[in-house]
mmCIF file of C-alpha atoms in Angstrom:
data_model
loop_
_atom_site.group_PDB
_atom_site.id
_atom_site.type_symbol
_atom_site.label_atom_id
_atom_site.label_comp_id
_atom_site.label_asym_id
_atom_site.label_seq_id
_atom_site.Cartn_x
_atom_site.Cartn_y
_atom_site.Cartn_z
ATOM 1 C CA UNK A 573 -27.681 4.161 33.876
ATOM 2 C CA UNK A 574 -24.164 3.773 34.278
ATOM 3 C CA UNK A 575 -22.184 3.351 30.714
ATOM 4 C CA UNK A 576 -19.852 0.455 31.087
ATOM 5 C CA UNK A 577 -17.017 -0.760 28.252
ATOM 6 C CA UNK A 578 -15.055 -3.739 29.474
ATOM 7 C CA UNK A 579 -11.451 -4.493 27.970
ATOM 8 C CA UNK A 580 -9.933 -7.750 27.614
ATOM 9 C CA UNK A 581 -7.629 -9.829 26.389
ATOM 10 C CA UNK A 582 -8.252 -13.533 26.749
ATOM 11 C CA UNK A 583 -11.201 -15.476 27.736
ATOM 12 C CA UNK A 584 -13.244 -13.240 29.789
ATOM 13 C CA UNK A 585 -14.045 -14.923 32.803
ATOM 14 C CA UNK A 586 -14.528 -11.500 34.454
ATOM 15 C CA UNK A 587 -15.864 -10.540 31.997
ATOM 16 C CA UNK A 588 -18.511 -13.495 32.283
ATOM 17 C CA UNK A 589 -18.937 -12.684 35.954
ATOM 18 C CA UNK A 590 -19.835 -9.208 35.290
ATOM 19 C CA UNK A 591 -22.171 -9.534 32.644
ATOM 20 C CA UNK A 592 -24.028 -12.511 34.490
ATOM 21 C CA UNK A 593 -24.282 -10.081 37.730
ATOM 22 C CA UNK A 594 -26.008 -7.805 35.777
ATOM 23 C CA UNK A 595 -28.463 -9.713 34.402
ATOM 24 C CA UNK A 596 -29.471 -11.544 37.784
ATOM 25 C CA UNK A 597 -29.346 -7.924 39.119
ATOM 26 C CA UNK A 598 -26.106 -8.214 41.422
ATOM 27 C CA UNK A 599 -25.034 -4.667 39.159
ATOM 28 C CA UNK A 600 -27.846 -2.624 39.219
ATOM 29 C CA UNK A 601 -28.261 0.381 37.186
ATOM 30 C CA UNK A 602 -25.657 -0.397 34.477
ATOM 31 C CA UNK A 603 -25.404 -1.128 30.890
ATOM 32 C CA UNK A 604 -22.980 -2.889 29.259
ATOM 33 C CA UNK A 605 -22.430 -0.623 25.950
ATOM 34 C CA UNK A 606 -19.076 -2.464 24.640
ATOM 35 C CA UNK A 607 -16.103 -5.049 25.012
ATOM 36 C CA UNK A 608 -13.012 -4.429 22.998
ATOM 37 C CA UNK A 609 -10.018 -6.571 22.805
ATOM 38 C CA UNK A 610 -6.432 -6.230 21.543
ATOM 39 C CA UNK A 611 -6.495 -10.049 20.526
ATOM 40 C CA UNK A 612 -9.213 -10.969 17.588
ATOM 41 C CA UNK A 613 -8.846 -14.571 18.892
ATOM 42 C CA UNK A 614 -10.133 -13.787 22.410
ATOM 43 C CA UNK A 615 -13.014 -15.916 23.536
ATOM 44 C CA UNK A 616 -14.255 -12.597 25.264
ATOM 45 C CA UNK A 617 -15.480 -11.552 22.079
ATOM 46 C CA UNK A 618 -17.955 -14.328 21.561
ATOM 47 C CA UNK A 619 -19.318 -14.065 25.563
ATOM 48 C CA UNK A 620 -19.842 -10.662 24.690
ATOM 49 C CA UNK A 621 -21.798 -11.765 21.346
ATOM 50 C CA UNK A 622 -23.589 -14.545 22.616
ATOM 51 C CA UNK A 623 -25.083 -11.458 24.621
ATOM 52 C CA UNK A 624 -26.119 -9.028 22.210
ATOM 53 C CA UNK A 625 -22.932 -6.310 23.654
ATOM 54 C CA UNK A 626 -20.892 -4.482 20.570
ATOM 55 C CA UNK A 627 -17.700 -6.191 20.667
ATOM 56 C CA UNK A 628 -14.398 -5.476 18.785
ATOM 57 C CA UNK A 629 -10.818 -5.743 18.368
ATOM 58 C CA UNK A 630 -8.404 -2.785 18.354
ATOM 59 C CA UNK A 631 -5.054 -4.609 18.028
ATOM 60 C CA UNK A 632 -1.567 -3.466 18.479
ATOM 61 C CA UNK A 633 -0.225 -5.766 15.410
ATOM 62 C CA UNK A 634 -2.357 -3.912 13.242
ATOM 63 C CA UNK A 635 -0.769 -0.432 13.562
ATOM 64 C CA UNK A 636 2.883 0.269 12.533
ATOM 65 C CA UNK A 637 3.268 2.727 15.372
ATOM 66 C CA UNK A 638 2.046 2.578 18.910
ATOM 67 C CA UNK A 639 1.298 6.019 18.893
ATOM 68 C CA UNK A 640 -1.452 5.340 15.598
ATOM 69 C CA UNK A 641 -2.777 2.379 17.840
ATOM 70 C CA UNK A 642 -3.353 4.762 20.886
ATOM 71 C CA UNK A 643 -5.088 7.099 18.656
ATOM 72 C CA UNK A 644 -7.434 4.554 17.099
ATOM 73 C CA UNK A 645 -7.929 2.514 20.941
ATOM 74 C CA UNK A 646 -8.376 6.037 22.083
ATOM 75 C CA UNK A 647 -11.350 7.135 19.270
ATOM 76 C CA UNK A 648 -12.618 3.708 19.751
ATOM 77 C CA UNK A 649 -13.337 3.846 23.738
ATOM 78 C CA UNK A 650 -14.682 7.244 23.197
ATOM 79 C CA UNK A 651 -17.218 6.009 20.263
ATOM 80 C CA UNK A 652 -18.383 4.203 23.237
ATOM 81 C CA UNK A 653 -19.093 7.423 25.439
ATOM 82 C CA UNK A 654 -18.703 5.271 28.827
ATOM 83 C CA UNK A 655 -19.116 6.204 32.588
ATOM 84 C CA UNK A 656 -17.103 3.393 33.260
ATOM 85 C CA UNK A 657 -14.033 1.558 31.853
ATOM 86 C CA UNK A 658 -13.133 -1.869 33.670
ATOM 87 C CA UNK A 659 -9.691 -3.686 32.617
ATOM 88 C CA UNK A 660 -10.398 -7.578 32.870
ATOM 89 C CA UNK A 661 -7.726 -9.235 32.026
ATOM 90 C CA UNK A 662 -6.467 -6.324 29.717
ATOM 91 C CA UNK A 663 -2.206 -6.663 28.678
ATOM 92 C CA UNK A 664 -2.106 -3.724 26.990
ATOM 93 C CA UNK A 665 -0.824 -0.378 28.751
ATOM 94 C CA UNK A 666 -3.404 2.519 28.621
ATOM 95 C CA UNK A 667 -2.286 5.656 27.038
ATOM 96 C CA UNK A 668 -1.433 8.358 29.489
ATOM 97 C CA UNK A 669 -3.906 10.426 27.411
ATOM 98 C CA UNK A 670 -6.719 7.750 28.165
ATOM 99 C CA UNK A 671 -6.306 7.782 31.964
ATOM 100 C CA UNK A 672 -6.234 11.545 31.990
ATOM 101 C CA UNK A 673 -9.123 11.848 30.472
ATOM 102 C CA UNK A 674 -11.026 8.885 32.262
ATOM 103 C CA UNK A 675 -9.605 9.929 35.795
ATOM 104 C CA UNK A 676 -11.018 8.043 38.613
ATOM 105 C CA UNK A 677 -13.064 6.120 35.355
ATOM 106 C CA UNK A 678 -11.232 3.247 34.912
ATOM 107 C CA UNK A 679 -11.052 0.216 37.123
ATOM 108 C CA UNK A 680 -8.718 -3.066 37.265
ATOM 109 C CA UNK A 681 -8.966 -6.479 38.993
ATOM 110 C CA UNK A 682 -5.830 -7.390 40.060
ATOM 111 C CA UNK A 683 -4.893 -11.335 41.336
ATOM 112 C CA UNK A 684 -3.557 -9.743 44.795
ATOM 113 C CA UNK A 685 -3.909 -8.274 47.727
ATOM 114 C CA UNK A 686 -2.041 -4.445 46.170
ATOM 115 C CA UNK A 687 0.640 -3.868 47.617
ATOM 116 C CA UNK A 688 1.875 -7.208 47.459
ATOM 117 C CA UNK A 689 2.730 -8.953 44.041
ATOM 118 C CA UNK A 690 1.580 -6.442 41.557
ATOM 119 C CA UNK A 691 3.424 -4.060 39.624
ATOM 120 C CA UNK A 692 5.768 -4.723 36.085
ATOM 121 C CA UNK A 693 5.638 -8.055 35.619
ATOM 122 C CA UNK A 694 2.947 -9.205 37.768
ATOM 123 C CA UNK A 695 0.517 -11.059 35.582
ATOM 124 C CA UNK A 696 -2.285 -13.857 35.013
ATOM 125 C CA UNK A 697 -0.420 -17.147 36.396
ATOM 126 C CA UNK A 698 2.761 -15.147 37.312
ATOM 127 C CA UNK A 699 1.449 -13.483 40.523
ATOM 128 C CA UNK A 700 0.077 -16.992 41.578
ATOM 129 C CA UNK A 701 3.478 -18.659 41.296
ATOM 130 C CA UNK A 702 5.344 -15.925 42.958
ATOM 131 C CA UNK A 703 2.851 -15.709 45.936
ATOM 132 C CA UNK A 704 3.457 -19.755 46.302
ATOM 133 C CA UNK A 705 7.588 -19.425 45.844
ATOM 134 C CA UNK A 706 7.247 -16.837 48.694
ATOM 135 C CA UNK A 707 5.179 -19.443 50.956
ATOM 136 C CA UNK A 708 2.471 -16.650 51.846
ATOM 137 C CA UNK A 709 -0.576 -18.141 53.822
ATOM 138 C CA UNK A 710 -3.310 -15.386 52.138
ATOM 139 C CA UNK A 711 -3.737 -14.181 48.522
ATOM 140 C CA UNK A 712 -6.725 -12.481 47.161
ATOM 141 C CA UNK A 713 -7.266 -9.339 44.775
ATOM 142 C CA UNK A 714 -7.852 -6.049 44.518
ATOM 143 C CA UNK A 715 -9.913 -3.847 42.578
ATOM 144 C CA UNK A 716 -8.454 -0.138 41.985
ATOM 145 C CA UNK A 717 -8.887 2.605 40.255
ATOM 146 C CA UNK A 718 -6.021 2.791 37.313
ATOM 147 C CA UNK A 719 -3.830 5.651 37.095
ATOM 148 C CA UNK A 720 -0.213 6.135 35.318
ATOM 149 C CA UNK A 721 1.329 3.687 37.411
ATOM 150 C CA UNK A 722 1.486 -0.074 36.977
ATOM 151 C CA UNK A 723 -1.178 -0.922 39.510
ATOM 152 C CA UNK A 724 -0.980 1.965 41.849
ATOM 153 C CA UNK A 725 -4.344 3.527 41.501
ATOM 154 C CA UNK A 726 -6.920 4.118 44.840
ATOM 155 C CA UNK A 727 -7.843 1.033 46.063
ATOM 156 C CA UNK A 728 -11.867 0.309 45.949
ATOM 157 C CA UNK A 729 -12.121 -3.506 47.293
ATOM 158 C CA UNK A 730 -10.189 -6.548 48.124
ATOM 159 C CA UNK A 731 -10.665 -9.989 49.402
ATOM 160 C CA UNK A 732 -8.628 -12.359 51.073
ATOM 161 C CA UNK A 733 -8.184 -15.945 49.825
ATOM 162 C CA UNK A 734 -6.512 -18.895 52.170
ATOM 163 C CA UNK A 735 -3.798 -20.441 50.865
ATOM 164 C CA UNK A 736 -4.359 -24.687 50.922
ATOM 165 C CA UNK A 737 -1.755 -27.271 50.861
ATOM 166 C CA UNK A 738 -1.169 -28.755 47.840
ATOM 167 C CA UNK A 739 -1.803 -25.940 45.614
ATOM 168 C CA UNK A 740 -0.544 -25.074 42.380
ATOM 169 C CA UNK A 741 -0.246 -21.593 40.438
ATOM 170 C CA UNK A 742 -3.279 -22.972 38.255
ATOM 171 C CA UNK A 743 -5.666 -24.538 41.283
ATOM 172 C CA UNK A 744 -5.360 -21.020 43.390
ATOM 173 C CA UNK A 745 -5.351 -18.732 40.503
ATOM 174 C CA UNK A 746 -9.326 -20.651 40.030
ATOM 175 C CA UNK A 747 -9.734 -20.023 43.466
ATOM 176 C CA UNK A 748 -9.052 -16.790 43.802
ATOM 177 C CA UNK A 749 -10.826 -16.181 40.744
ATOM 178 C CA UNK A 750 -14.176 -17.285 42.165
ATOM 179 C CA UNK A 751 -13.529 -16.671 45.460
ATOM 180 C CA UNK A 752 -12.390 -12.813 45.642
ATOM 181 C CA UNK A 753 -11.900 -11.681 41.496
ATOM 182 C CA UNK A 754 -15.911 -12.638 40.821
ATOM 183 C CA UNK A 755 -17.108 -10.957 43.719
ATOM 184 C CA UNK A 756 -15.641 -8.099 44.399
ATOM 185 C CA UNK A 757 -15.323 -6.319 40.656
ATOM 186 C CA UNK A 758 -19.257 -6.735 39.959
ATOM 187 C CA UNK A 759 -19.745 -5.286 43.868
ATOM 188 C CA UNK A 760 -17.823 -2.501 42.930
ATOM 189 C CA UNK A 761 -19.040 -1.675 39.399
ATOM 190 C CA UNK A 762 -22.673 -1.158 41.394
ATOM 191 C CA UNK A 763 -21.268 0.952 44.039
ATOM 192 C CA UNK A 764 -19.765 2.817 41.692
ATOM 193 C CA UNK A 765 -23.139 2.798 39.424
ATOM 194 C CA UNK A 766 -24.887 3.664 42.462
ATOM 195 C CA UNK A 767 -22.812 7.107 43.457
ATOM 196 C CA UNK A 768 -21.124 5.098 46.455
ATOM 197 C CA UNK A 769 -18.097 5.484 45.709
ATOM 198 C CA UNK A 770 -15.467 8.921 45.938
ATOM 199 C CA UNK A 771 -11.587 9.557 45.697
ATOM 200 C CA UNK A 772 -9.915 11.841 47.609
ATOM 201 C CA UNK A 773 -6.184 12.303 48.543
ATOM 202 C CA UNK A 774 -5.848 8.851 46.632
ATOM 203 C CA UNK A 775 -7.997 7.270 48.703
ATOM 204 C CA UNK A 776 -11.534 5.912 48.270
ATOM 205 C CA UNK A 777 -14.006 5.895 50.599
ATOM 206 C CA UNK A 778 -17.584 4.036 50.067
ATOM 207 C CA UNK A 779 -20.681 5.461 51.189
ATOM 208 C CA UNK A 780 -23.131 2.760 53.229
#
């Protein structure tokens, strides 16, 4: 069984989508072993407890130092022992240390199709009003592998999403959310449960 801790920071819809995939069996071979959160207010925490899955909060407020609070995140995650960590709507910048020692471990959804709109700065409803200001026809996102760049990791999915007339940052930021963010993270927490899944040269490649 692949070990899975999820990290978040607001309400959890992915969060939602992935634990809901593996209960109807979408993710097969998983267990969901922990969520932590850097916001005690986050509505992730209560999915995750109407659930039965360990949930905490390891905040940055709480620490005087961000090097103490990378210690503690750091001790916390690895209470966990996971196979798997998967950023869902996580604002908090993983220790170098962390992605060292989780290489090719760690996953992210991000609201685009990587390269475009991603990087510092590129967040939540912020990538969905710069993809409209630029007048681009397709959006989607992308799941990747995290590394010590600012979404710049191997590339494991993505999914287009059509751009409709009319739309605002908050109308295709639900779209893409249920049309590409939903789908393709649980599809590639299972490939990866499943041993599908290898990096080389910075690249992934999926096994059929």
């Amino acid at each position: 069984m692949l070990r899975v801790a999820v990290l978040v920071s607001g309400g959890g819809t992915n969060l939602q989508a992935i634990i809901d995939a593996v209960g109807n069996g979408t993710i097969t071979n998983t267990e969901l072993v922990g969520v932590i959160s850097n916001n005690k207010n986050a509505y992730a925490l209560t999915r995750a407890g109407n659930h039965q899955i360990p949930a905490q909060c390891v905040s940055p407020k709480d620490f005087e130092t961000r090097e103490e609070f990378n210690k503690v995140f750091l001790e916390k995650v690895d209470e966990l022992k996971p196979d798997l960590i998967v950023l869902a709507g996580f604002l908090v910048v993983i220790p170098e240390e962390m992605i060292s020692r989780y290489r090719n471990k760690i996953i992210n959804i991000h609201p685009s199709l990587i390269p475009s709109f991603c990087g510092t700065g590129y967040y939540g409803l912020k990538v969905h009003e710069a993809a409209l200001a630029r007048g681009v026809k397709v959006v989607g996102a992308t799941v990747h592998f995290v590394d010590e760049g600012t979404d710049t990791g191997p590339i494991i999915l993505q999914k287009a999403v059509e751009v409709e007339e009319g739309d605002t940052p908050e109308v295709l930021q639900r779209r893409v959310m249920e049309q590409a963010e939903w789908k393709i993270l649980p599809h590639a927490i299972d490939l990866i449960a499943n041993g599908k899944v290898t990096v080389k040269d910075g690249r992934v490649s999926i096994a059929r």
